[in-house]
mmCIF file of C-alpha atoms in Angstrom:
data_model
loop_
_atom_site.group_PDB
_atom_site.id
_atom_site.type_symbol
_atom_site.label_atom_id
_atom_site.label_comp_id
_atom_site.label_asym_id
_atom_site.label_seq_id
_atom_site.Cartn_x
_atom_site.Cartn_y
_atom_site.Cartn_z
ATOM 1 C CA MET Q 739 139.576 -72.484 -26.705
ATOM 2 C CA LEU Q 740 136.431 -70.772 -25.382
ATOM 3 C CA TYR Q 741 134.413 -71.984 -22.378
ATOM 4 C CA ARG Q 742 130.821 -71.310 -21.525
ATOM 5 C CA VAL Q 743 128.236 -72.822 -19.180
ATOM 6 C CA MET Q 744 124.826 -74.128 -20.232
ATOM 7 C CA ASP Q 745 121.948 -75.586 -18.330
ATOM 8 C CA LYS Q 746 121.358 -79.295 -18.866
ATOM 9 C CA ARG Q 747 117.687 -78.638 -19.562
ATOM 10 C CA GLU Q 748 118.734 -76.895 -22.759
ATOM 11 C CA LEU Q 749 120.462 -79.968 -24.219
ATOM 12 C CA PRO Q 750 117.394 -81.063 -26.271
ATOM 13 C CA ALA Q 751 117.278 -77.576 -27.823
ATOM 14 C CA LEU Q 752 120.905 -77.894 -28.906
ATOM 15 C CA VAL Q 753 120.283 -81.313 -30.465
ATOM 16 C CA ARG Q 754 117.246 -80.030 -32.333
ATOM 17 C CA ALA Q 755 119.235 -77.021 -33.623
ATOM 18 C CA PHE Q 756 121.854 -79.401 -35.084
ATOM 19 C CA MET Q 757 119.064 -81.547 -36.629
ATOM 20 C CA GLU Q 758 117.856 -78.596 -38.687
ATOM 21 C CA SER Q 759 121.024 -78.725 -40.864
ATOM 22 C CA TYR Q 760 122.693 -82.067 -40.110
ATOM 23 C CA GLU Q 761 122.009 -85.758 -39.766
ATOM 24 C CA VAL Q 762 122.609 -86.366 -36.049
ATOM 25 C CA VAL Q 763 124.139 -89.601 -34.873
ATOM 26 C CA ALA Q 764 124.197 -90.276 -31.122
ATOM 27 C CA PRO Q 765 124.267 -93.124 -28.582
ATOM 28 C CA VAL Q 766 120.939 -94.952 -28.362
ATOM 29 C CA LYS Q 767 119.704 -97.974 -26.448
ATOM 30 C CA ARG Q 768 119.587 -101.279 -28.364
ATOM 31 C CA GLY Q 769 118.719 -104.450 -26.514
ATOM 32 C CA ASN Q 770 120.947 -104.718 -23.445
ATOM 33 C CA GLY Q 771 123.534 -102.296 -24.802
ATOM 34 C CA PHE Q 772 124.138 -99.055 -26.698
ATOM 35 C CA ILE Q 773 125.145 -98.158 -30.232
ATOM 36 C CA PHE Q 774 125.684 -95.038 -32.243
ATOM 37 C CA ASP Q 775 122.791 -94.510 -34.640
ATOM 38 C CA VAL Q 776 120.899 -91.805 -36.520
ATOM 39 C CA ILE Q 777 118.285 -90.257 -34.242
ATOM 40 C CA GLU Q 778 114.874 -88.858 -35.031
ATOM 41 C CA SER Q 779 114.403 -86.989 -31.743
ATOM 42 C CA PRO Q 780 116.585 -85.770 -28.871
ATOM 43 C CA ASP Q 781 114.542 -88.196 -26.687
ATOM 44 C CA ASP Q 782 116.277 -91.070 -28.485
ATOM 45 C CA ILE Q 783 119.673 -90.258 -27.000
ATOM 46 C CA GLU Q 784 121.115 -92.091 -23.999
ATOM 47 C CA PHE Q 785 123.838 -89.901 -22.550
ATOM 48 C CA GLY Q 786 124.415 -92.121 -19.496
ATOM 49 C CA TYR Q 787 125.985 -94.954 -21.471
ATOM 50 C CA THR Q 788 129.330 -96.368 -20.287
ATOM 51 C CA GLN Q 789 130.441 -97.660 -23.700
ATOM 52 C CA THR Q 790 128.774 -98.488 -26.993
ATOM 53 C CA ALA Q 791 129.161 -101.957 -28.539
ATOM 54 C CA SER Q 792 130.994 -100.415 -31.464
ATOM 55 C CA SER Q 793 132.559 -97.028 -32.219
ATOM 56 C CA PRO Q 794 131.254 -94.267 -34.502
ATOM 57 C CA LYS Q 795 134.138 -95.052 -36.875
ATOM 58 C CA LYS Q 796 131.671 -96.506 -39.438
ATOM 59 C CA TYR Q 797 130.386 -92.969 -40.147
ATOM 60 C CA LEU Q 798 133.901 -91.878 -41.240
ATOM 61 C CA MET Q 799 135.091 -95.128 -42.783
ATOM 62 C CA PRO Q 800 132.047 -97.267 -43.796
ATOM 63 C CA PRO Q 801 132.402 -101.052 -43.479
ATOM 64 C CA THR Q 802 131.948 -101.342 -47.270
ATOM 65 C CA GLU Q 803 132.565 -98.440 -49.626
ATOM 66 C CA THR Q 804 132.555 -98.168 -53.406
ATOM 67 C CA LEU Q 805 135.769 -96.654 -54.810
ATOM 68 C CA MET Q 806 135.003 -96.659 -58.504
ATOM 69 C CA LYS Q 807 132.795 -98.236 -61.212
ATOM 70 C CA PHE Q 808 133.994 -99.946 -64.353
ATOM 71 C CA ASP Q 809 132.704 -101.178 -67.714
ATOM 72 C CA ALA Q 810 134.592 -104.286 -68.867
ATOM 73 C CA ARG Q 811 133.111 -104.035 -72.405
ATOM 74 C CA MET Q 812 134.389 -100.521 -73.071
ATOM 75 C CA ASN Q 813 137.413 -100.769 -70.809
ATOM 76 C CA LEU Q 814 136.231 -97.658 -68.985
ATOM 77 C CA VAL Q 815 136.705 -96.642 -65.350
ATOM 78 C CA GLU Q 816 134.440 -94.063 -63.709
ATOM 79 C CA ASP Q 817 135.246 -92.352 -60.436
ATOM 80 C CA TYR Q 818 132.472 -93.020 -57.944
ATOM 81 C CA ALA Q 819 130.931 -89.775 -56.708
ATOM 82 C CA HIS Q 820 129.860 -90.745 -53.161
ATOM 83 C CA GLU Q 821 127.218 -88.582 -51.602
ATOM 84 C CA VAL Q 822 128.640 -87.351 -48.315
ATOM 85 C CA THR Q 823 126.073 -86.546 -45.646
ATOM 86 C CA PRO Q 824 126.685 -83.473 -43.414
ATOM 87 C CA ARG Q 825 126.602 -85.083 -40.022
ATOM 88 C CA VAL Q 826 127.020 -84.401 -36.285
ATOM 89 C CA ILE Q 827 128.241 -87.220 -34.108
ATOM 90 C CA PHE Q 828 126.834 -86.206 -30.731
ATOM 91 C CA GLY Q 829 127.723 -87.548 -27.272
ATOM 92 C CA VAL Q 830 131.203 -88.943 -28.067
ATOM 93 C CA HIS Q 831 133.527 -89.971 -25.228
ATOM 94 C CA THR Q 832 137.161 -88.880 -25.090
ATOM 95 C CA CYS Q 833 138.489 -92.342 -26.084
ATOM 96 C CA ASP Q 834 136.530 -92.173 -29.380
ATOM 97 C CA ILE Q 835 137.584 -88.585 -30.046
ATOM 98 C CA ASN Q 836 141.195 -89.656 -29.600
ATOM 99 C CA ALA Q 837 140.547 -92.642 -31.825
ATOM 100 C CA MET Q 838 139.313 -90.285 -34.575
ATOM 101 C CA ASN Q 839 142.512 -88.254 -34.086
ATOM 102 C CA ARG Q 840 144.543 -91.484 -34.580
ATOM 103 C CA LEU Q 841 142.587 -92.222 -37.774
ATOM 104 C CA ASP Q 842 143.240 -88.698 -38.972
ATOM 105 C CA THR Q 843 146.969 -89.213 -38.432
ATOM 106 C CA ALA Q 844 146.955 -92.496 -40.385
ATOM 107 C CA LEU Q 845 144.584 -91.564 -43.201
ATOM 108 C CA ILE Q 846 144.995 -87.832 -43.843
ATOM 109 C CA GLY Q 847 148.070 -86.793 -41.894
ATOM 110 C CA GLY Q 848 150.685 -88.460 -44.090
ATOM 111 C CA LYS Q 849 151.983 -88.099 -47.628
ATOM 112 C CA TYR Q 850 149.054 -90.000 -49.156
ATOM 113 C CA VAL Q 851 145.655 -88.751 -48.152
ATOM 114 C CA ASP Q 852 142.643 -91.079 -48.188
ATOM 115 C CA PRO Q 853 140.140 -88.873 -50.096
ATOM 116 C CA TYR Q 854 137.114 -91.007 -49.060
ATOM 117 C CA TYR Q 855 137.833 -90.813 -45.347
ATOM 118 C CA LYS Q 856 138.731 -87.096 -45.638
ATOM 119 C CA ALA Q 857 135.410 -86.287 -47.367
ATOM 120 C CA HIS Q 858 133.458 -87.859 -44.496
ATOM 121 C CA ARG Q 859 135.664 -86.262 -41.859
ATOM 122 C CA ASP Q 860 135.344 -82.792 -43.351
ATOM 123 C CA ALA Q 861 131.558 -83.078 -43.409
ATOM 124 C CA THR Q 862 131.341 -84.206 -39.752
ATOM 125 C CA LEU Q 863 131.098 -82.203 -36.581
ATOM 126 C CA VAL Q 864 131.923 -83.903 -33.288
ATOM 127 C CA VAL Q 865 130.263 -83.070 -29.986
ATOM 128 C CA GLY Q 866 131.947 -84.808 -27.057
ATOM 129 C CA ILE Q 867 130.598 -85.488 -23.605
ATOM 130 C CA SER Q 868 132.321 -86.491 -20.377
ATOM 131 C CA CYS Q 869 131.834 -89.966 -18.961
ATOM 132 C CA THR Q 870 132.374 -92.285 -16.012
ATOM 133 C CA PRO Q 871 134.687 -95.213 -16.895
ATOM 134 C CA GLY Q 872 133.440 -98.756 -16.791
ATOM 135 C CA ASN Q 873 135.205 -101.900 -15.603
ATOM 136 C CA ASN Q 874 136.910 -102.504 -18.957
ATOM 137 C CA CYS Q 875 138.055 -98.909 -19.549
ATOM 138 C CA PHE Q 876 141.751 -98.149 -19.482
ATOM 139 C CA CYS Q 877 141.997 -94.989 -21.613
ATOM 140 C CA HIS Q 878 143.875 -93.223 -18.810
ATOM 141 C CA LEU Q 879 146.855 -95.575 -19.254
ATOM 142 C CA TRP Q 880 147.369 -94.342 -22.812
ATOM 143 C CA GLY Q 881 146.601 -90.691 -22.162
ATOM 144 C CA ALA Q 882 143.266 -90.935 -24.025
ATOM 145 C CA ASP Q 883 141.098 -89.985 -21.076
ATOM 146 C CA GLU Q 884 141.272 -86.332 -22.083
ATOM 147 C CA ALA Q 885 140.714 -84.831 -25.556
ATOM 148 C CA GLN Q 886 142.902 -81.863 -26.298
ATOM 149 C CA PHE Q 887 141.550 -81.528 -29.857
ATOM 150 C CA GLY Q 888 139.435 -83.320 -32.420
ATOM 151 C CA TYR Q 889 136.019 -82.074 -31.305
ATOM 152 C CA ASP Q 890 133.924 -79.017 -32.187
ATOM 153 C CA LEU Q 891 132.084 -78.858 -28.849
ATOM 154 C CA PHE Q 892 132.717 -80.763 -25.646
ATOM 155 C CA LEU Q 893 130.226 -80.958 -22.797
ATOM 156 C CA HIS Q 894 131.769 -81.446 -19.340
ATOM 157 C CA ASP Q 895 129.193 -82.607 -16.830
ATOM 158 C CA ILE Q 896 129.274 -80.457 -13.708
ATOM 159 C CA GLY Q 897 126.000 -81.418 -12.031
ATOM 160 C CA ASP Q 898 122.926 -79.645 -13.378
ATOM 161 C CA LYS Q 899 125.042 -77.780 -15.930
ATOM 162 C CA TYR Q 900 127.646 -78.428 -18.630
ATOM 163 C CA LEU Q 901 130.909 -76.585 -18.939
ATOM 164 C CA VAL Q 902 131.182 -76.328 -22.729
ATOM 165 C CA SER Q 903 134.501 -76.246 -24.572
ATOM 166 C CA MET Q 904 134.113 -74.615 -27.986
ATOM 167 C CA SER Q 905 136.668 -75.025 -30.776
ATOM 168 C CA ASN Q 906 134.646 -74.526 -33.958
ATOM 169 C CA VAL Q 907 132.909 -71.350 -35.133
ATOM 170 C CA GLU Q 908 130.007 -73.085 -36.936
ATOM 171 C CA ALA Q 909 129.206 -75.305 -33.954
ATOM 172 C CA THR Q 910 129.595 -72.392 -31.566
ATOM 173 C CA ASN Q 911 127.164 -70.284 -33.567
ATOM 174 C CA ILE Q 912 124.565 -73.060 -33.385
ATOM 175 C CA LEU Q 913 125.160 -73.449 -29.664
ATOM 176 C CA GLU Q 914 124.794 -69.715 -28.963
ATOM 177 C CA ALA Q 915 121.603 -69.494 -31.048
ATOM 178 C CA ALA Q 916 119.985 -72.477 -29.315
ATOM 179 C CA CYS Q 917 120.998 -71.970 -25.710
ATOM 180 C CA GLU Q 918 121.388 -69.346 -23.034
ATOM 181 C CA LEU Q 919 125.037 -69.411 -22.143
ATOM 182 C CA SER Q 920 126.862 -67.855 -19.176
ATOM 183 C CA GLU Q 921 130.423 -67.251 -18.090
ATOM 184 C CA ALA Q 922 132.043 -69.914 -15.917
ATOM 185 C CA THR Q 923 132.091 -68.948 -12.240
ATOM 186 C CA ASP Q 924 134.548 -70.059 -9.582
ATOM 187 C CA GLU Q 925 131.926 -72.527 -8.389
ATOM 188 C CA ASP Q 926 131.671 -73.981 -11.903
ATOM 189 C CA ARG Q 927 135.432 -74.418 -12.114
ATOM 190 C CA ILE Q 928 135.518 -76.097 -8.710
ATOM 191 C CA ALA Q 929 132.732 -78.442 -9.809
ATOM 192 C CA PHE Q 930 134.730 -79.264 -12.954
ATOM 193 C CA ARG Q 931 137.848 -80.130 -10.974
ATOM 194 C CA GLN Q 932 135.803 -82.300 -8.566
ATOM 195 C CA ALA Q 933 134.177 -84.124 -11.525
ATOM 196 C CA THR Q 934 137.584 -84.689 -13.096
ATOM 197 C CA ARG Q 935 139.007 -86.150 -9.904
ATOM 198 C CA ALA Q 936 135.997 -88.404 -9.397
ATOM 199 C CA ARG Q 937 136.354 -89.709 -12.949
ATOM 200 C CA GLN Q 938 140.066 -90.417 -12.505
ATOM 201 C CA SER Q 939 139.442 -92.295 -9.293
ATOM 202 C CA ALA Q 940 136.724 -94.473 -10.927
ATOM 203 C CA PHE Q 941 139.056 -96.476 -13.173
ATOM 204 C CA ASN Q 942 139.386 -100.177 -12.474
ATOM 205 C CA LYS Q 943 142.513 -100.430 -10.327
ATOM 206 C CA ASP Q 944 142.928 -104.140 -11.119
ATOM 207 C CA ILE Q 945 144.171 -103.135 -14.621
ATOM 208 C CA PRO Q 946 147.950 -102.765 -14.211
ATOM 209 C CA ASP Q 947 149.653 -99.520 -15.155
ATOM 210 C CA VAL Q 948 152.778 -100.766 -16.888
ATOM 211 C CA GLN Q 949 155.426 -98.363 -18.088
ATOM 212 C CA ASP Q 950 157.460 -98.644 -21.353
ATOM 213 C CA VAL Q 951 154.909 -100.977 -22.994
ATOM 214 C CA ALA Q 952 156.308 -100.346 -26.497
ATOM 215 C CA MET Q 953 159.812 -101.418 -25.308
ATOM 216 C CA LEU Q 954 158.388 -104.471 -23.571
ATOM 217 C CA MET Q 955 156.716 -105.585 -26.781
ATOM 218 C CA ASP Q 956 160.196 -105.800 -28.276
ATOM 219 C CA VAL Q 957 161.779 -107.444 -25.232
ATOM 220 C CA PHE Q 958 159.197 -110.267 -25.090
ATOM 221 C CA HIS Q 959 158.600 -110.585 -28.822
ATOM 222 C CA SER Q 960 159.550 -114.306 -28.793
ATOM 223 C CA ASP Q 961 157.983 -115.229 -25.437
ATOM 224 C CA PRO Q 962 155.791 -118.395 -25.308
ATOM 225 C CA PHE Q 963 153.013 -116.129 -24.020
ATOM 226 C CA TRP Q 964 152.124 -115.311 -27.619
ATOM 227 C CA GLU Q 965 151.656 -118.990 -28.407
ATOM 228 C CA GLU Q 966 149.269 -119.250 -25.426
ATOM 229 C CA LEU Q 967 147.355 -116.084 -26.360
ATOM 230 C CA GLY Q 968 147.334 -116.698 -30.117
ATOM 231 C CA GLY Q 969 146.285 -120.339 -29.640
ATOM 232 C CA LYS Q 970 142.943 -119.129 -28.268
ATOM 233 C CA CYS Q 971 142.149 -116.893 -31.232
ATOM 234 C CA LEU Q 972 139.019 -117.909 -33.178
ATOM 235 C CA SER Q 973 139.905 -115.616 -36.143
ATOM 236 C CA CYS Q 974 136.411 -114.118 -35.833
ATOM 237 C CA SER Q 975 137.730 -110.523 -36.199
ATOM 238 C CA ALA Q 976 135.287 -109.291 -33.556
ATOM 239 C CA CYS Q 977 138.134 -107.257 -32.020
ATOM 240 C CA ALA Q 978 138.694 -105.338 -35.277
ATOM 241 C CA SER Q 979 134.969 -104.897 -35.888
ATOM 242 C CA VAL Q 980 134.490 -103.009 -32.632
ATOM 243 C CA CYS Q 981 137.875 -101.273 -32.473
ATOM 244 C CA PRO Q 982 137.721 -97.522 -33.091
ATOM 245 C CA THR Q 983 141.251 -97.337 -34.558
ATOM 246 C CA CYS Q 984 141.544 -100.367 -36.884
ATOM 247 C CA PHE Q 985 141.768 -99.059 -40.443
ATOM 248 C CA CYS Q 986 142.928 -102.058 -42.520
ATOM 249 C CA PHE Q 987 140.778 -102.974 -45.532
ATOM 250 C CA ASP Q 988 140.594 -105.396 -48.397
ATOM 251 C CA ILE Q 989 139.705 -104.449 -51.998
ATOM 252 C CA SER Q 990 137.598 -106.523 -54.359
ATOM 253 C CA ASP Q 991 135.871 -106.117 -57.720
ATOM 254 C CA VAL Q 992 132.166 -106.911 -57.627
ATOM 255 C CA LEU Q 993 130.675 -107.757 -60.992
ATOM 256 C CA ALA Q 994 127.048 -107.086 -61.962
ATOM 257 C CA PRO Q 995 124.992 -110.189 -62.882
ATOM 258 C CA ASP Q 996 125.718 -109.576 -66.572
ATOM 259 C CA GLY Q 997 129.431 -109.862 -65.932
ATOM 260 C CA LYS Q 998 130.082 -106.731 -67.976
ATOM 261 C CA THR Q 999 130.040 -103.907 -65.429
ATOM 262 C CA GLY Q 1000 130.871 -103.724 -61.794
ATOM 263 C CA GLU Q 1001 132.287 -101.798 -58.833
ATOM 264 C CA ARG Q 1002 135.560 -101.772 -56.973
ATOM 265 C CA GLN Q 1003 134.835 -101.863 -53.272
ATOM 266 C CA ARG Q 1004 136.876 -101.722 -50.107
ATOM 267 C CA THR Q 1005 135.746 -103.585 -47.037
ATOM 268 C CA TRP Q 1006 137.032 -103.620 -43.461
ATOM 269 C CA ASP Q 1007 139.658 -106.358 -42.926
ATOM 270 C CA ALA Q 1008 141.548 -107.559 -39.891
ATOM 271 C CA CYS Q 1009 145.108 -108.759 -39.318
ATOM 272 C CA THR Q 1010 143.719 -111.624 -37.248
ATOM 273 C CA SER Q 1011 142.107 -113.060 -40.369
ATOM 274 C CA PRO Q 1012 144.009 -116.195 -41.519
ATOM 275 C CA ASN Q 1013 144.297 -114.871 -45.085
ATOM 276 C CA PHE Q 1014 145.211 -111.323 -44.232
ATOM 277 C CA ALA Q 1015 148.958 -111.804 -44.887
ATOM 278 C CA ALA Q 1016 148.557 -114.399 -47.651
ATOM 279 C CA VAL Q 1017 150.124 -113.476 -51.031
ATOM 280 C CA THR Q 1018 150.151 -114.830 -54.551
ATOM 281 C CA GLY Q 1019 151.957 -118.142 -54.733
ATOM 282 C CA GLY Q 1020 150.413 -119.508 -51.557
ATOM 283 C CA HIS Q 1021 152.827 -118.042 -49.006
ATOM 284 C CA ASN Q 1022 151.380 -116.643 -45.777
ATOM 285 C CA PHE Q 1023 153.596 -114.343 -43.769
ATOM 286 C CA ARG Q 1024 151.567 -114.901 -40.601
ATOM 287 C CA PRO Q 1025 150.087 -118.408 -40.886
ATOM 288 C CA THR Q 1026 149.389 -119.034 -37.164
ATOM 289 C CA GLY Q 1027 147.271 -117.427 -34.481
ATOM 290 C CA ARG Q 1028 150.364 -116.720 -32.479
ATOM 291 C CA GLU Q 1029 151.873 -114.543 -35.187
ATOM 292 C CA ARG Q 1030 148.592 -112.824 -36.036
ATOM 293 C CA VAL Q 1031 147.636 -111.887 -32.490
ATOM 294 C CA ARG Q 1032 151.164 -110.785 -31.683
ATOM 295 C CA HIS Q 1033 151.199 -108.630 -34.809
ATOM 296 C CA ARG Q 1034 147.886 -107.016 -33.877
ATOM 297 C CA MET Q 1035 149.140 -106.116 -30.392
ATOM 298 C CA TYR Q 1036 152.483 -105.026 -31.713
ATOM 299 C CA HIS Q 1037 150.899 -102.597 -34.110
ATOM 300 C CA LYS Q 1038 148.629 -101.184 -31.411
ATOM 301 C CA LEU Q 1039 151.207 -100.943 -28.669
ATOM 302 C CA ASN Q 1040 154.521 -100.429 -30.471
ATOM 303 C CA GLY Q 1041 154.529 -99.822 -34.239
ATOM 304 C CA PHE Q 1042 152.153 -96.836 -34.283
ATOM 305 C CA MET Q 1043 153.872 -95.443 -31.197
ATOM 306 C CA VAL Q 1044 157.266 -95.494 -32.854
ATOM 307 C CA ASN Q 1045 155.970 -93.602 -35.898
ATOM 308 C CA HIS Q 1046 153.475 -91.252 -34.321
ATOM 309 C CA ASP Q 1047 154.462 -90.959 -30.615
ATOM 310 C CA ARG Q 1048 151.161 -92.338 -29.307
ATOM 311 C CA MET Q 1049 149.520 -95.732 -28.909
ATOM 312 C CA LEU Q 1050 147.074 -96.806 -31.569
ATOM 313 C CA CYS Q 1051 144.990 -98.387 -28.782
ATOM 314 C CA VAL Q 1052 142.921 -95.801 -26.913
ATOM 315 C CA GLY Q 1053 141.815 -98.080 -24.058
ATOM 316 C CA CYS Q 1054 138.079 -98.031 -24.830
ATOM 317 C CA GLY Q 1055 137.714 -101.613 -23.686
ATOM 318 C CA ARG Q 1056 135.427 -102.758 -26.489
ATOM 319 C CA CYS Q 1057 137.677 -105.627 -27.513
ATOM 320 C CA VAL Q 1058 137.700 -106.841 -23.939
ATOM 321 C CA ALA Q 1059 133.935 -107.306 -24.134
ATOM 322 C CA ALA Q 1060 133.897 -108.558 -27.742
ATOM 323 C CA CYS Q 1061 136.559 -111.340 -27.569
ATOM 324 C CA LYS Q 1062 135.032 -114.515 -26.248
ATOM 325 C CA THR Q 1063 138.415 -116.076 -25.456
ATOM 326 C CA GLY Q 1064 139.967 -113.213 -23.462
ATOM 327 C CA ILE Q 1065 142.466 -111.800 -25.974
ATOM 328 C CA ASN Q 1066 142.916 -108.076 -25.309
ATOM 329 C CA PRO Q 1067 145.561 -105.453 -24.322
ATOM 330 C CA ILE Q 1068 144.700 -105.826 -20.621
ATOM 331 C CA GLU Q 1069 145.910 -109.416 -20.719
ATOM 332 C CA VAL Q 1070 149.148 -108.182 -22.350
ATOM 333 C CA LEU Q 1071 149.570 -105.663 -19.523
ATOM 334 C CA ARG Q 1072 149.010 -108.433 -16.984
ATOM 335 C CA PHE Q 1073 151.628 -110.536 -18.701
ATOM 336 C CA PHE Q 1074 154.147 -107.700 -18.531
ATOM 337 C CA LYS Q 1075 153.367 -107.156 -14.873
ATOM 338 C CA ARG Q 1076 153.979 -110.848 -14.168
ATOM 339 C CA LYS Q 1077 157.272 -110.727 -16.026
ATOM 340 C CA GLY Q 1078 158.266 -107.667 -13.945
ATOM 341 C CA ALA Q 1079 157.392 -109.492 -10.727
ATOM 342 C CA ASP Q 1080 159.426 -112.570 -11.868
ATOM 343 C CA HIS Q 1081 162.381 -110.360 -12.682
ATOM 344 C CA ALA Q 1082 162.166 -108.704 -9.269
ATOM 345 C CA LYS Q 1083 162.569 -112.106 -7.611
#
């Protein structure tokens, strides 16, 4: 890993340099919040955002994607050649970088590689930027407040400068051509440590830090708490829509108006959907909100951990804001804390 220092005033020049060869996606202001969107100018970017309404996942795994085309008359199937856009996702926080790493593990790190996701991932550069946590952020509890890998450049805010971590040759060449860089001084390193400590102290201390969460998910698997939590679920799937690590999908065949040709598409799906676990014959493996909500939390906080040694949840807090009935991992942590207090009595 290489480190250099750049002046903040040169940031627009870096963005413009990327725009010469890539589509640049970055956080922009929309209404009362922020989203990731394609920009037309560096002036469009809002680097001071706390959290975007949804993650940049849609640029790696589109909400709806064509997998193949078919002709029912000729009984022919044609692979769909999706045009992949070379892209830079600029201004990504550490939680979203770690979320992309989780998606990489699930979709390209195993025996069966998802070629559609991989094509988007291979064509995408990621430029991260440091942040100050908001009230709903709890990435530090899952070790997602620092990104050890998964980015091409990372900009650490140290006042009027950025300490830049460089891990990709192509992105580094663009950076060096666009900006005047300098070696990090002792003062820069001190500023970095101070910024890191300030960020760590800014997390909401009302969110409990509970140890052995994966084990507790097993211990309290049958607790009435899940009936209470699941009973509030509206099955709206807002949590999955904003989550940066949900990767479940449904597949359907979409016929053309003539009924003779069509496309096979995959679309984002969610385990909180009432029909998610329904199978042919009418049986539903998770027919109630209790079972669906518990399953979602179990996968995030236990199942993925068992297989990959890390939580699938990265503590970005988006589901906390999105769920109108208060179903989120923070409530699970509070439940575990209450149970611990009861046990101590």
